[in-house]
Coordinates of C-alpha atoms in Angstrom, one line a residue:
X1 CA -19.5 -36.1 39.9
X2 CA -21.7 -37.8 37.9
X3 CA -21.6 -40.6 34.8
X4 CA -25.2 -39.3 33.3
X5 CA -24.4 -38.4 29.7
X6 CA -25.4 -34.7 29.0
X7 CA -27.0 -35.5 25.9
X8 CA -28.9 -37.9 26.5
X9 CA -33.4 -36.8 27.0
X10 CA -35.4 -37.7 29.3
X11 CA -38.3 -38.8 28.5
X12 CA -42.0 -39.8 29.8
X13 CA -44.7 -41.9 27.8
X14 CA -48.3 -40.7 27.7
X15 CA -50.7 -42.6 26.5
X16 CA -53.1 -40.8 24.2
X17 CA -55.9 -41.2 21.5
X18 CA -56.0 -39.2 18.2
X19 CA -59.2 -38.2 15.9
X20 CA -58.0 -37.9 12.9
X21 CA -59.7 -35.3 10.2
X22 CA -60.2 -38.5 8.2
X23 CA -62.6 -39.4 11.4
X24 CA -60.0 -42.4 11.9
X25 CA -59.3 -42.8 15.8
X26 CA -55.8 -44.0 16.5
X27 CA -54.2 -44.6 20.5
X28 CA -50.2 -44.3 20.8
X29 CA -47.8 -42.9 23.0
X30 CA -46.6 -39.1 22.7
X31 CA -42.8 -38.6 24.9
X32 CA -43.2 -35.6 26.8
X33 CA -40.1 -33.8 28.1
X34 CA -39.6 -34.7 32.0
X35 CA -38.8 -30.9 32.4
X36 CA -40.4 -28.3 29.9
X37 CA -38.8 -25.5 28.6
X38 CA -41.5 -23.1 28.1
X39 CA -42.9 -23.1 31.8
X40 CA -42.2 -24.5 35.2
X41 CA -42.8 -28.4 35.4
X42 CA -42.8 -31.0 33.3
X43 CA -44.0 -30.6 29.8
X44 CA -47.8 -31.7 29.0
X45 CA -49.2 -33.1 25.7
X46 CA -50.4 -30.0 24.9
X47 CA -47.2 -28.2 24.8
X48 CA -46.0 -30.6 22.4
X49 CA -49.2 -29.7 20.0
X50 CA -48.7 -26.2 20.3
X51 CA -44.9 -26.2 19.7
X52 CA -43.3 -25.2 16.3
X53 CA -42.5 -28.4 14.9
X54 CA -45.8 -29.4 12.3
X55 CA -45.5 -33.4 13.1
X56 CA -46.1 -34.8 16.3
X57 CA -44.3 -38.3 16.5
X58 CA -46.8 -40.9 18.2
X59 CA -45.6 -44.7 19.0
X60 CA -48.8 -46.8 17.4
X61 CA -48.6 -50.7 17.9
X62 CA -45.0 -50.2 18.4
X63 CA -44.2 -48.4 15.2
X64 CA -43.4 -44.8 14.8
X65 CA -45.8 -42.9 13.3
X66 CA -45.4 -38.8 12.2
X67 CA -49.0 -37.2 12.0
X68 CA -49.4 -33.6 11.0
X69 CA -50.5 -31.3 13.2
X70 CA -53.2 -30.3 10.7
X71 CA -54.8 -33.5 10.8
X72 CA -55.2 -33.7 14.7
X73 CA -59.1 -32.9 15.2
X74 CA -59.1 -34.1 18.8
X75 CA -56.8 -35.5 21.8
X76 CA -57.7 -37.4 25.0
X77 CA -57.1 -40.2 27.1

């Protein structure tokens, strides 16, 4: 038996960097799920801008930061 607590998320960082419609650039951190739900494997950035939810939360300089989806131009590494 184990002690892992079942609600607990697990997590992986992935660093990537934003355009902005404003034309701003911005580099943070996404959390991707270690498993996805929609497909085999873990989840991908990409899943996480295609899923329902309109923000996407990014860590930036170690502050959370909520951008709307509709303000994402470009992603990459």
């Amino acid at each position: 038996m184990t002690d892992e607590n079942p609600y607990l998320v697990h997590k992986r960082e992935v660093l990537i960097r934003v355009t902005l419609s404003t034309g701003e650039v911005v580099d943070g951190t996404v959390h991707c799920n270690v498993r996805a739900v929609q497909h085999h494997g873990r989840e991908r950035v990409k899943d996480v801008l295609n899923g329902e939810a309109e923000l996407v939360p990014l860590l930036v300089n170690g502050q959370s930061v909520l951008v709307h989806k509709s303000f994402i131009e470009q992603v990459g590494r």
